[in-house]
């Protein structure tokens, strides 16, 4: 069957290939209180001078156990957008994969890029289809969608969107946080943006990186499910910038220097 | 009546003649390996002819626009579903042409009560390691050719033979993008002229020139004239599968500035 609408989810259904969201409620109901979901996260996105900077910790937990300390929570969707995931990794990874393939399929089949509004609605639809898992408390995903909009009228096309569990999306002018550690840093961000020496939107890349790493460090101090820098294994949080030139990873070497100069030393005082 | 073998063969032969007649005026397409991937080039008049299929696969075609669109979508749909269901690494040109497009085209061609695809396709696949690029052509009857360095499709067999001879005589190793664009344009011109002329003499003349291929094989002034004339109404369309591209998707259409840089001295 040929799909002329460019809708990837419809194409999958036409080929009897369903993504693993929205399983039947009977298959997972009943004994959820015995199930310890892998979750626990802090992801944060900040709009700075050149675009958006996004960071995520690396820890995955189930209950009180640390399951994995190198989890990747910033998922590149296309050349200018990143999904920062919080919640169930199984659902979040599947959602990100479906999103990435959806954008690509639209471009390849319709010979044009999917609009920004189209991209936001696609993510809304995936979150909404995941609602049964969210309601049962074992598969919720509350992501941040950060991107650079090349069509923006502003000099800075960086945009940050956050979602609720039903799929509604909201644009944040300055910053967004998600995950179990986010409550500890949201107020700090507000304070920094309102009364700090430099407003978030006026920070250069280094200032923004230092700020975002300090925020993750603060979150890891209060939230057991969020990791900070792990010196034993030399594991750093993941940090990416999204600018008009695309997505850039901030390397471990760069992060190491910033930790040495601006995070660990301050902490030791 | 058509269950008699002779009638069936006659019907197929008529169909072959009809399709070849329809394809005769098609603008050739040239596929070439260059130092950073694969190039597809043609000259068109409005409708786009070079398409991204998947991360490392692209196609171009000549023929009826509706048939090109149907098979392009079939290739895109199949690649997209397979890439999602398994892995993008499992989407290969070999699988697309041998298991999907080839059988579909052949079946339509031989089902003489239905409509055949009026099409010739050229598909290319990038090997990111740069070792095993693929170029595969598919004819309207489902047959095709495979190559690793260069391949062409044209409106007639003579045009294709002429272009292949021209390419085989050229040095196609380690071409820069600009050199690949220039060689592809020269090759396109050879094919276009042969498609238009359709005389036995044209091919014979080309074969005669082959042994002494040099700048004299195609008179530069004549090449410029053909290009200038064609570009009054036509437009060069070129796309690459670029190994060094940072994105997972290696395809991009070349900008008019990039194309202009290759032909600026010719205009």
Coordinates of C-alpha atoms in Angstrom, one line a residue:
Chain A
X1 CA 0.0 0.0 0.0
X2 CA 1.4 3.4 -0.9
X3 CA 1.2 6.2 1.6
X4 CA 0.8 9.6 -0.1
X5 CA 0.2 11.5 3.1
X6 CA 3.7 11.1 4.4
X7 CA 2.4 9.8 7.7
X8 CA 4.9 7.3 9.0
X9 CA 2.7 5.8 11.7
X10 CA 0.0 5.1 9.2
X11 CA 2.6 3.5 6.9
X12 CA 3.7 1.2 9.7
X13 CA 0.1 0.2 10.4
X14 CA -0.5 -0.5 6.7
X15 CA 2.5 -2.9 6.9
X16 CA 1.3 -4.6 10.1
X17 CA 4.3 -3.1 11.9
X18 CA 3.1 -1.4 15.1
X19 CA 5.4 0.6 17.3
X20 CA 5.4 -0.7 20.8
X21 CA 3.4 2.1 22.4
X22 CA -0.1 1.6 23.6
X23 CA -0.2 -2.1 24.3
X24 CA -3.6 -3.5 25.3
X25 CA -4.4 -2.5 28.9
X26 CA -5.1 -6.1 29.9
X27 CA -1.6 -7.2 29.2
X28 CA -0.1 -4.9 31.8
X29 CA -2.8 -4.4 34.4
X30 CA -3.0 -5.9 37.8
X31 CA 0.4 -6.4 39.4
X32 CA 2.2 -3.2 38.7
X33 CA 3.0 -2.7 42.3
X34 CA 5.6 -5.5 42.1
X35 CA 7.2 -4.0 39.0
X36 CA 10.1 -1.5 39.5
X37 CA 10.4 0.6 36.4
X38 CA 13.7 1.8 35.2
X39 CA 13.5 5.6 35.5
X40 CA 14.8 8.6 37.4
X41 CA 16.4 11.5 35.5
X42 CA 17.3 15.1 35.3
X43 CA 17.2 16.7 31.9
X44 CA 17.4 20.5 31.3
X45 CA 17.3 22.8 28.3
X46 CA 18.3 26.4 28.4
X47 CA 18.0 29.0 25.7
X48 CA 21.3 30.9 25.4
X49 CA 22.9 33.5 23.1
X50 CA 23.4 31.2 20.1
X51 CA 20.6 28.7 20.4
X52 CA 19.7 26.0 23.0
X53 CA 22.0 24.0 25.3
X54 CA 20.6 20.7 26.6
X55 CA 22.0 18.5 29.3
X56 CA 21.1 15.2 30.8
X57 CA 22.5 13.0 33.6
X58 CA 23.6 9.4 32.8
X59 CA 21.9 7.4 35.6
X60 CA 19.1 4.8 35.1
X61 CA 17.5 3.4 38.2
X62 CA 14.9 0.9 39.2
X63 CA 13.6 1.6 42.7
X64 CA 16.7 2.1 44.8
X65 CA 19.0 0.3 42.4
X66 CA 21.3 1.9 39.9
X67 CA 20.8 -0.1 36.8
X68 CA 23.1 1.7 34.4
X69 CA 25.4 4.7 34.7
X70 CA 26.0 5.5 31.0
X71 CA 22.4 6.1 29.8
X72 CA 22.0 8.5 26.9
X73 CA 19.0 10.7 27.6
X74 CA 19.6 13.3 24.8
X75 CA 18.5 11.8 21.6
X76 CA 19.2 13.4 18.3
X77 CA 16.1 13.4 16.2
X78 CA 17.3 15.3 13.1
X79 CA 20.0 17.9 12.3
X80 CA 18.4 20.6 14.4
X81 CA 16.4 18.9 17.1
X82 CA 17.0 16.9 20.2
X83 CA 14.6 15.0 22.4
X84 CA 15.6 15.1 26.1
X85 CA 13.8 12.1 27.7
X86 CA 12.6 11.6 31.2
X87 CA 10.5 8.6 32.3
X88 CA 10.5 5.0 31.0
X89 CA 13.5 4.4 28.8
X90 CA 11.8 1.7 26.8
X91 CA 8.9 3.9 25.8
X92 CA 11.1 7.0 25.4
X93 CA 13.6 5.3 23.1
X94 CA 10.8 3.9 21.0
X95 CA 9.1 7.3 20.9
X96 CA 12.4 9.0 19.8
X97 CA 13.0 6.3 17.1
X98 CA 9.5 6.7 15.7
X99 CA 9.9 10.5 15.8
X100 CA 13.2 10.4 13.9
X101 CA 11.9 8.0 11.3
X102 CA 8.6 10.1 10.9
X103 CA 10.5 13.3 10.1
X104 CA 12.7 11.5 7.7
X105 CA 9.8 9.7 6.0
X106 CA 7.9 12.9 5.6
X107 CA 10.9 14.6 3.9
X108 CA 11.6 11.7 1.6
X109 CA 8.0 11.0 0.6
X110 CA 6.7 14.6 0.4
X111 CA 9.9 16.2 -0.9
X112 CA 9.9 18.9 1.8
X113 CA 10.7 19.2 5.5
X114 CA 8.0 18.7 8.0
X115 CA 7.0 22.0 9.5
X116 CA 7.8 22.9 13.1
X117 CA 4.1 22.7 14.0
X118 CA 3.9 19.3 12.3
X119 CA 6.9 18.0 14.3
X120 CA 5.4 19.2 17.6
X121 CA 2.1 17.5 16.8
X122 CA 3.8 14.3 15.9
X123 CA 5.4 14.1 19.3
X124 CA 2.1 15.0 20.9
X125 CA 0.5 12.1 19.1
X126 CA 3.1 9.6 20.3
X127 CA 2.8 10.8 23.9
X128 CA -1.0 10.6 23.7
X129 CA -0.8 7.0 22.2
X130 CA 1.4 6.1 25.2
X131 CA -1.3 7.3 27.7
X132 CA -2.4 3.8 28.8
X133 CA 1.1 3.0 30.0
X134 CA 1.4 6.4 31.6
X135 CA -1.9 5.9 33.5
X136 CA -0.7 2.5 34.8
X137 CA 2.4 4.2 36.2
X138 CA 4.9 2.1 34.4
X139 CA 5.6 3.7 31.0
X140 CA 5.2 7.5 31.3
X141 CA 7.4 9.7 29.2
X142 CA 7.6 13.5 29.8
X143 CA 10.2 14.8 27.3
X144 CA 11.7 18.2 26.4
X145 CA 11.9 18.9 22.7
X146 CA 14.7 21.4 22.0
X147 CA 15.5 22.6 18.5
X148 CA 16.8 25.4 16.3
X149 CA 14.2 26.9 13.9
X150 CA 16.0 28.1 10.8
X151 CA 12.8 29.9 9.7
X152 CA 12.5 31.9 12.9
X153 CA 12.2 35.7 12.5
X154 CA 14.4 36.1 15.6
X155 CA 18.2 36.2 15.4
X156 CA 18.2 33.3 17.8
X157 CA 16.1 30.5 16.5
X158 CA 16.5 28.3 19.5
X159 CA 13.2 26.9 20.9
X160 CA 12.3 24.8 23.8
X161 CA 9.0 22.9 24.2
X162 CA 7.9 20.8 27.1
X163 CA 4.9 18.4 27.2
X164 CA 2.4 17.1 29.7
X165 CA 1.5 13.4 29.9
X166 CA -1.5 13.9 27.6
X167 CA 0.6 15.3 24.9
X168 CA -0.1 19.0 25.2
X169 CA 3.0 21.0 24.3
X170 CA 4.1 24.4 25.6
X171 CA 6.9 26.6 24.5
X172 CA 9.2 27.9 27.1
X173 CA 10.9 31.2 26.6
X174 CA 14.0 30.6 28.7
X175 CA 14.4 27.1 30.0
X176 CA 12.7 23.7 30.7
X177 CA 13.4 20.8 33.0
X178 CA 12.1 17.3 33.4
X179 CA 12.6 14.2 35.4
X180 CA 12.7 13.4 39.1
X181 CA 15.6 15.9 39.8
X182 CA 14.0 18.8 38.0
X183 CA 12.1 20.1 41.0
X184 CA 15.5 20.9 42.7
X185 CA 16.7 23.1 39.9
X186 CA 13.7 24.8 38.4
X187 CA 13.7 27.5 41.1
X188 CA 17.5 28.0 40.7
X189 CA 17.0 28.6 37.0
X190 CA 14.2 31.1 37.7
X191 CA 16.5 32.9 40.2
X192 CA 19.4 32.9 37.8
X193 CA 17.4 34.2 34.9
X194 CA 15.7 37.0 37.0
X195 CA 18.4 38.2 39.3
X196 CA 21.6 36.6 38.1
X197 CA 24.5 38.6 36.8
X198 CA 23.8 37.4 33.3
X199 CA 20.4 36.4 32.0
X200 CA 20.3 33.0 30.4
X201 CA 19.5 34.3 27.0
X202 CA 22.6 36.5 27.1
X203 CA 25.1 33.8 28.1
X204 CA 27.7 32.6 25.7
X205 CA 28.4 28.9 25.3
X206 CA 30.9 28.6 28.1
X207 CA 28.7 30.4 30.6
X208 CA 25.7 28.4 29.6
X209 CA 27.7 25.1 29.9
X210 CA 29.0 26.0 33.4
X211 CA 25.5 26.9 34.5
X212 CA 23.9 23.8 33.2
X213 CA 26.6 21.5 34.7
X214 CA 26.2 23.3 38.1
X215 CA 22.4 22.7 37.9
X216 CA 22.9 19.0 37.2
X217 CA 25.4 18.8 40.1
X218 CA 22.8 20.4 42.3
X219 CA 20.1 18.0 41.2
X220 CA 22.4 15.0 41.9
X221 CA 23.0 16.3 45.4
X222 CA 19.3 16.1 46.2
X223 CA 17.9 13.4 43.9
X224 CA 19.2 9.9 44.3
X225 CA 18.1 9.0 40.8
X226 CA 20.2 11.7 39.2
X227 CA 24.0 11.2 38.7
X228 CA 26.5 14.0 38.7
X229 CA 30.1 13.6 37.4
X230 CA 31.4 10.2 38.3
X231 CA 35.2 10.6 38.9
X232 CA 35.8 6.9 39.5
X233 CA 34.7 6.0 36.0
X234 CA 35.2 9.4 34.5
X235 CA 31.6 9.6 33.3
X236 CA 30.2 13.0 32.5
X237 CA 26.7 14.2 31.9
X238 CA 25.8 14.6 28.2
X239 CA 25.7 18.1 27.0
X240 CA 24.7 19.3 23.5
X241 CA 24.3 22.7 21.8
X242 CA 21.8 23.3 19.0
X243 CA 22.6 26.4 16.9
X244 CA 22.1 27.5 13.3
X245 CA 25.1 25.2 12.5
X246 CA 23.3 22.2 13.8
X247 CA 23.9 19.9 16.9
X248 CA 27.2 19.8 18.6
X249 CA 28.3 17.5 21.4
X250 CA 30.4 19.1 24.1
X251 CA 33.2 16.6 24.4
X252 CA 34.3 14.9 27.6
X253 CA 37.6 16.7 27.4
X254 CA 35.8 20.1 27.4
X255 CA 33.5 19.0 30.2
X256 CA 36.5 17.7 32.2
X257 CA 38.2 21.2 32.0
X258 CA 35.0 22.9 33.0
X259 CA 34.5 20.6 35.9
X260 CA 38.0 21.1 37.1
X261 CA 37.9 24.9 36.8
X262 CA 34.3 25.8 37.7
X263 CA 32.4 22.9 39.4
X264 CA 34.7 20.8 41.6
X265 CA 36.7 23.8 42.9
X266 CA 33.6 25.8 43.8
X267 CA 32.2 22.7 45.5
X268 CA 35.4 22.3 47.6
X269 CA 35.1 25.7 49.1
Chain B
X1 CA -6.0 -15.8 -28.1
X2 CA -3.1 -14.6 -26.0
X3 CA -2.6 -18.0 -24.4
X4 CA -0.9 -19.0 -27.6
X5 CA 2.9 -18.5 -27.1
X6 CA 3.3 -16.7 -30.4
X7 CA 0.6 -14.2 -29.6
X8 CA 2.0 -13.6 -26.2
X9 CA 5.5 -13.0 -27.6
X10 CA 4.0 -10.6 -30.2
X11 CA 2.2 -8.7 -27.5
X12 CA 5.3 -8.4 -25.4
X13 CA 7.3 -7.3 -28.5
X14 CA 4.7 -4.6 -29.3
X15 CA 4.8 -3.5 -25.7
X16 CA 8.5 -3.2 -25.8
X17 CA 8.4 -1.1 -28.9
X18 CA 5.7 1.1 -27.4
X19 CA 7.7 1.7 -24.2
X20 CA 10.9 2.3 -25.9
X21 CA 9.2 4.9 -28.1
X22 CA 7.8 6.6 -25.0
X23 CA 11.3 6.7 -23.4
X24 CA 13.1 8.0 -26.4
X25 CA 13.0 11.6 -25.5
X26 CA 14.0 11.1 -21.9
X27 CA 16.8 13.3 -20.5
X28 CA 19.7 11.0 -19.6
X29 CA 20.9 10.5 -16.0
X30 CA 24.5 10.0 -15.0
X31 CA 25.7 8.4 -11.8
X32 CA 29.4 8.7 -10.8
X33 CA 31.6 7.9 -7.9
X34 CA 33.6 10.9 -6.7
X35 CA 36.1 11.4 -3.8
X36 CA 33.4 11.9 -1.2
X37 CA 30.6 9.7 -2.3
X38 CA 28.2 9.3 -5.2
X39 CA 26.9 11.9 -7.7
X40 CA 23.6 11.8 -9.7
X41 CA 23.1 14.4 -12.4
X42 CA 20.5 15.2 -15.1
X43 CA 19.1 18.2 -16.8
X44 CA 15.4 18.6 -16.3
X45 CA 12.5 20.9 -17.2
X46 CA 10.6 21.5 -14.1
X47 CA 9.8 18.3 -12.4
X48 CA 12.3 17.0 -10.0
X49 CA 14.1 13.7 -11.0
X50 CA 16.6 13.0 -8.3
X51 CA 15.3 11.6 -5.0
X52 CA 16.5 10.5 -1.6
X53 CA 15.2 7.0 -0.8
X54 CA 16.9 6.3 2.5
X55 CA 20.0 7.2 4.5
X56 CA 22.4 5.9 1.9
X57 CA 20.2 5.3 -1.1
X58 CA 19.1 7.7 -3.8
X59 CA 17.4 7.2 -7.2
X60 CA 16.7 8.9 -10.4
X61 CA 14.6 7.8 -13.4
X62 CA 13.3 8.7 -16.8
X63 CA 9.8 7.8 -18.0
X64 CA 6.3 8.6 -17.2
X65 CA 6.1 10.9 -14.2
X66 CA 3.3 8.9 -12.6
X67 CA 5.2 5.7 -12.9
X68 CA 8.4 7.3 -11.5
X69 CA 6.3 8.5 -8.6
X70 CA 4.7 5.1 -7.9
X71 CA 8.0 3.3 -7.9
X72 CA 9.8 6.0 -6.0
X73 CA 7.1 5.8 -3.2
X74 CA 7.3 2.0 -3.3
X75 CA 11.1 2.2 -2.7
X76 CA 10.8 4.9 -0.1
X77 CA 8.0 3.0 1.8
X78 CA 9.8 -0.3 1.7
X79 CA 13.1 1.2 2.8
X80 CA 11.4 3.2 5.6
X81 CA 9.5 0.3 7.0
X82 CA 12.5 -2.0 6.9
X83 CA 14.8 0.6 8.4
X84 CA 12.4 1.1 11.3
X85 CA 11.5 -2.6 11.8
X86 CA 15.1 -3.9 11.7
X87 CA 17.9 -1.4 11.4
X88 CA 18.9 1.3 8.8
X89 CA 21.9 -0.9 8.1
X90 CA 19.6 -3.6 6.8
X91 CA 18.3 -1.3 4.1
X92 CA 20.4 -2.1 1.1
X93 CA 20.2 -1.4 -2.6
X94 CA 20.5 -5.0 -3.4
X95 CA 17.4 -5.9 -1.4
X96 CA 15.4 -3.0 -2.8
X97 CA 16.2 -3.7 -6.5
X98 CA 16.2 -7.6 -6.4
X99 CA 13.3 -8.2 -4.1
X100 CA 11.0 -5.2 -4.5
X101 CA 11.5 -3.0 -7.6
X102 CA 12.8 -5.6 -10.1
X103 CA 10.1 -8.2 -9.6
X104 CA 7.3 -5.5 -9.5
X105 CA 8.5 -4.0 -12.8
X106 CA 8.9 -7.4 -14.5
X107 CA 5.4 -8.5 -13.3
X108 CA 3.8 -5.4 -14.7
X109 CA 5.7 -5.6 -18.0
X110 CA 4.6 -9.2 -18.6
X111 CA 1.0 -8.8 -17.5
X112 CA -0.1 -7.7 -20.9
X113 CA -3.7 -6.8 -20.0
X114 CA -2.4 -4.3 -17.4
X115 CA -0.3 -1.3 -17.8
X116 CA 3.5 -1.6 -17.7
X117 CA 5.8 0.9 -16.1
X118 CA 7.2 3.3 -18.6
X119 CA 10.5 3.8 -16.8
X120 CA 14.2 3.4 -16.6
X121 CA 15.7 3.8 -13.1
X122 CA 19.2 4.5 -11.8
X123 CA 19.7 3.8 -8.1
X124 CA 22.9 4.4 -6.2
X125 CA 24.0 3.3 -2.7
X126 CA 26.8 4.8 -0.7
X127 CA 29.2 2.7 1.2
X128 CA 30.4 5.0 4.0
X129 CA 33.7 3.2 4.1
X130 CA 34.1 4.2 0.5
X131 CA 35.0 0.7 -0.6
X132 CA 31.9 -0.7 -2.2
X133 CA 29.5 1.9 -3.7
X134 CA 26.8 0.4 -5.9
X135 CA 25.0 1.8 -9.0
X136 CA 22.2 -0.3 -10.3
X137 CA 20.0 0.3 -13.3
X138 CA 16.5 -1.1 -13.8
X139 CA 14.9 -1.3 -17.2
X140 CA 11.2 -1.2 -17.9
X141 CA 11.2 -5.1 -18.1
X142 CA 12.9 -5.6 -14.7
X143 CA 16.3 -6.3 -16.0
X144 CA 19.3 -4.2 -15.1
X145 CA 23.0 -3.7 -14.7
X146 CA 25.2 -3.2 -11.6
X147 CA 28.4 -1.2 -11.4
X148 CA 30.7 0.3 -8.7
X149 CA 32.1 3.4 -10.3
X150 CA 29.7 4.9 -12.9
X151 CA 26.4 4.1 -14.6
X152 CA 23.9 5.8 -16.9
X153 CA 20.4 5.6 -18.2
X154 CA 19.2 7.3 -21.4
X155 CA 16.3 7.5 -23.7
X156 CA 17.7 4.9 -26.1
X157 CA 20.1 1.9 -25.9
X158 CA 22.4 3.8 -28.3
X159 CA 22.5 6.8 -26.0
X160 CA 23.4 4.6 -23.1
X161 CA 26.1 2.8 -25.1
X162 CA 27.6 6.1 -26.1
X163 CA 27.6 7.4 -22.6
X164 CA 29.2 4.2 -21.2
X165 CA 31.9 4.4 -23.8
X166 CA 32.6 8.0 -23.0
X167 CA 32.8 7.2 -19.3
X168 CA 34.9 4.1 -19.8
X169 CA 37.4 6.2 -21.7
X170 CA 37.6 8.9 -19.0
X171 CA 39.6 8.8 -15.8
X172 CA 37.0 8.4 -13.1
X173 CA 39.4 7.7 -10.2
X174 CA 39.5 10.2 -7.4
X175 CA 37.3 12.8 -9.0
X176 CA 36.6 15.9 -7.0
X177 CA 33.0 17.0 -6.9
X178 CA 33.6 19.7 -9.5
X179 CA 35.4 17.3 -11.8
X180 CA 32.7 14.7 -11.4
X181 CA 30.0 17.4 -12.2
X182 CA 31.9 18.3 -15.4
X183 CA 32.4 14.8 -16.5
X184 CA 28.8 14.0 -15.8
X185 CA 27.7 17.0 -17.8
X186 CA 29.9 15.9 -20.7
X187 CA 28.5 12.4 -20.5
X188 CA 25.0 13.8 -20.4
X189 CA 25.6 15.8 -23.5
X190 CA 26.9 12.8 -25.4
X191 CA 23.7 10.8 -24.4
X192 CA 21.4 13.7 -25.2
X193 CA 22.8 14.2 -28.6
X194 CA 22.6 10.5 -29.4
X195 CA 19.0 10.4 -28.2
X196 CA 18.1 13.3 -30.4
X197 CA 20.0 12.2 -33.5
X198 CA 19.1 8.5 -33.5
X199 CA 21.2 7.8 -36.5
X200 CA 23.5 4.9 -36.9
X201 CA 26.2 7.3 -38.0
X202 CA 26.2 9.1 -34.6
X203 CA 27.3 6.0 -32.7
X204 CA 29.8 5.0 -35.4
X205 CA 31.2 8.5 -35.2
X206 CA 31.5 8.3 -31.4
X207 CA 33.2 4.9 -31.6
X208 CA 35.7 6.3 -34.1
X209 CA 36.4 9.2 -31.7
X210 CA 36.8 6.9 -28.7
X211 CA 40.3 5.8 -29.6
X212 CA 41.5 9.3 -29.7
X213 CA 39.5 10.5 -26.7
X214 CA 40.9 13.8 -25.7
X215 CA 39.6 17.3 -25.6
X216 CA 38.8 16.7 -29.3
X217 CA 36.2 13.9 -28.5
X218 CA 33.7 16.5 -27.7
X219 CA 34.5 19.9 -29.1
X220 CA 34.4 22.2 -26.2
X221 CA 32.6 24.9 -28.2
X222 CA 30.0 22.5 -29.3
X223 CA 29.6 21.3 -25.7
X224 CA 29.1 24.8 -24.5
X225 CA 26.6 25.5 -27.3
X226 CA 24.6 22.4 -26.5
X227 CA 24.6 23.2 -22.8
X228 CA 23.7 26.9 -23.3
X229 CA 20.9 25.9 -25.6
X230 CA 19.6 23.3 -23.1
X231 CA 19.9 25.6 -20.1
X232 CA 17.6 28.1 -21.8
X233 CA 14.7 25.9 -20.8
X234 CA 16.3 23.2 -18.7
X235 CA 18.0 23.2 -15.4
X236 CA 20.9 21.1 -14.1
X237 CA 19.8 18.9 -11.2
X238 CA 22.4 17.1 -9.2
X239 CA 22.3 15.3 -5.9
X240 CA 25.0 13.6 -3.9
X241 CA 25.3 10.9 -1.3
X242 CA 28.1 12.5 0.7
X243 CA 30.1 10.3 3.0
X244 CA 31.4 13.2 5.1
X245 CA 28.0 14.6 5.8
X246 CA 27.4 14.7 9.5
X247 CA 23.8 13.6 9.4
X248 CA 22.8 9.9 9.2
X249 CA 21.1 10.8 6.0
X250 CA 23.9 11.3 3.4
X251 CA 21.7 12.7 0.6
X252 CA 21.5 16.3 -0.4
X253 CA 20.7 18.2 -3.6
X254 CA 23.5 20.4 -4.8
X255 CA 22.9 24.1 -4.6
X256 CA 22.8 26.3 -7.7
X257 CA 26.1 27.9 -6.5
X258 CA 27.8 24.5 -6.4
X259 CA 26.6 23.6 -9.9
X260 CA 27.4 27.0 -11.3
X261 CA 31.0 26.7 -10.0
X262 CA 31.4 23.6 -12.2
X263 CA 30.2 25.2 -15.4
X264 CA 31.1 28.9 -15.0
X265 CA 34.0 28.6 -17.5
X266 CA 31.8 26.9 -20.0
X267 CA 29.1 29.6 -20.2

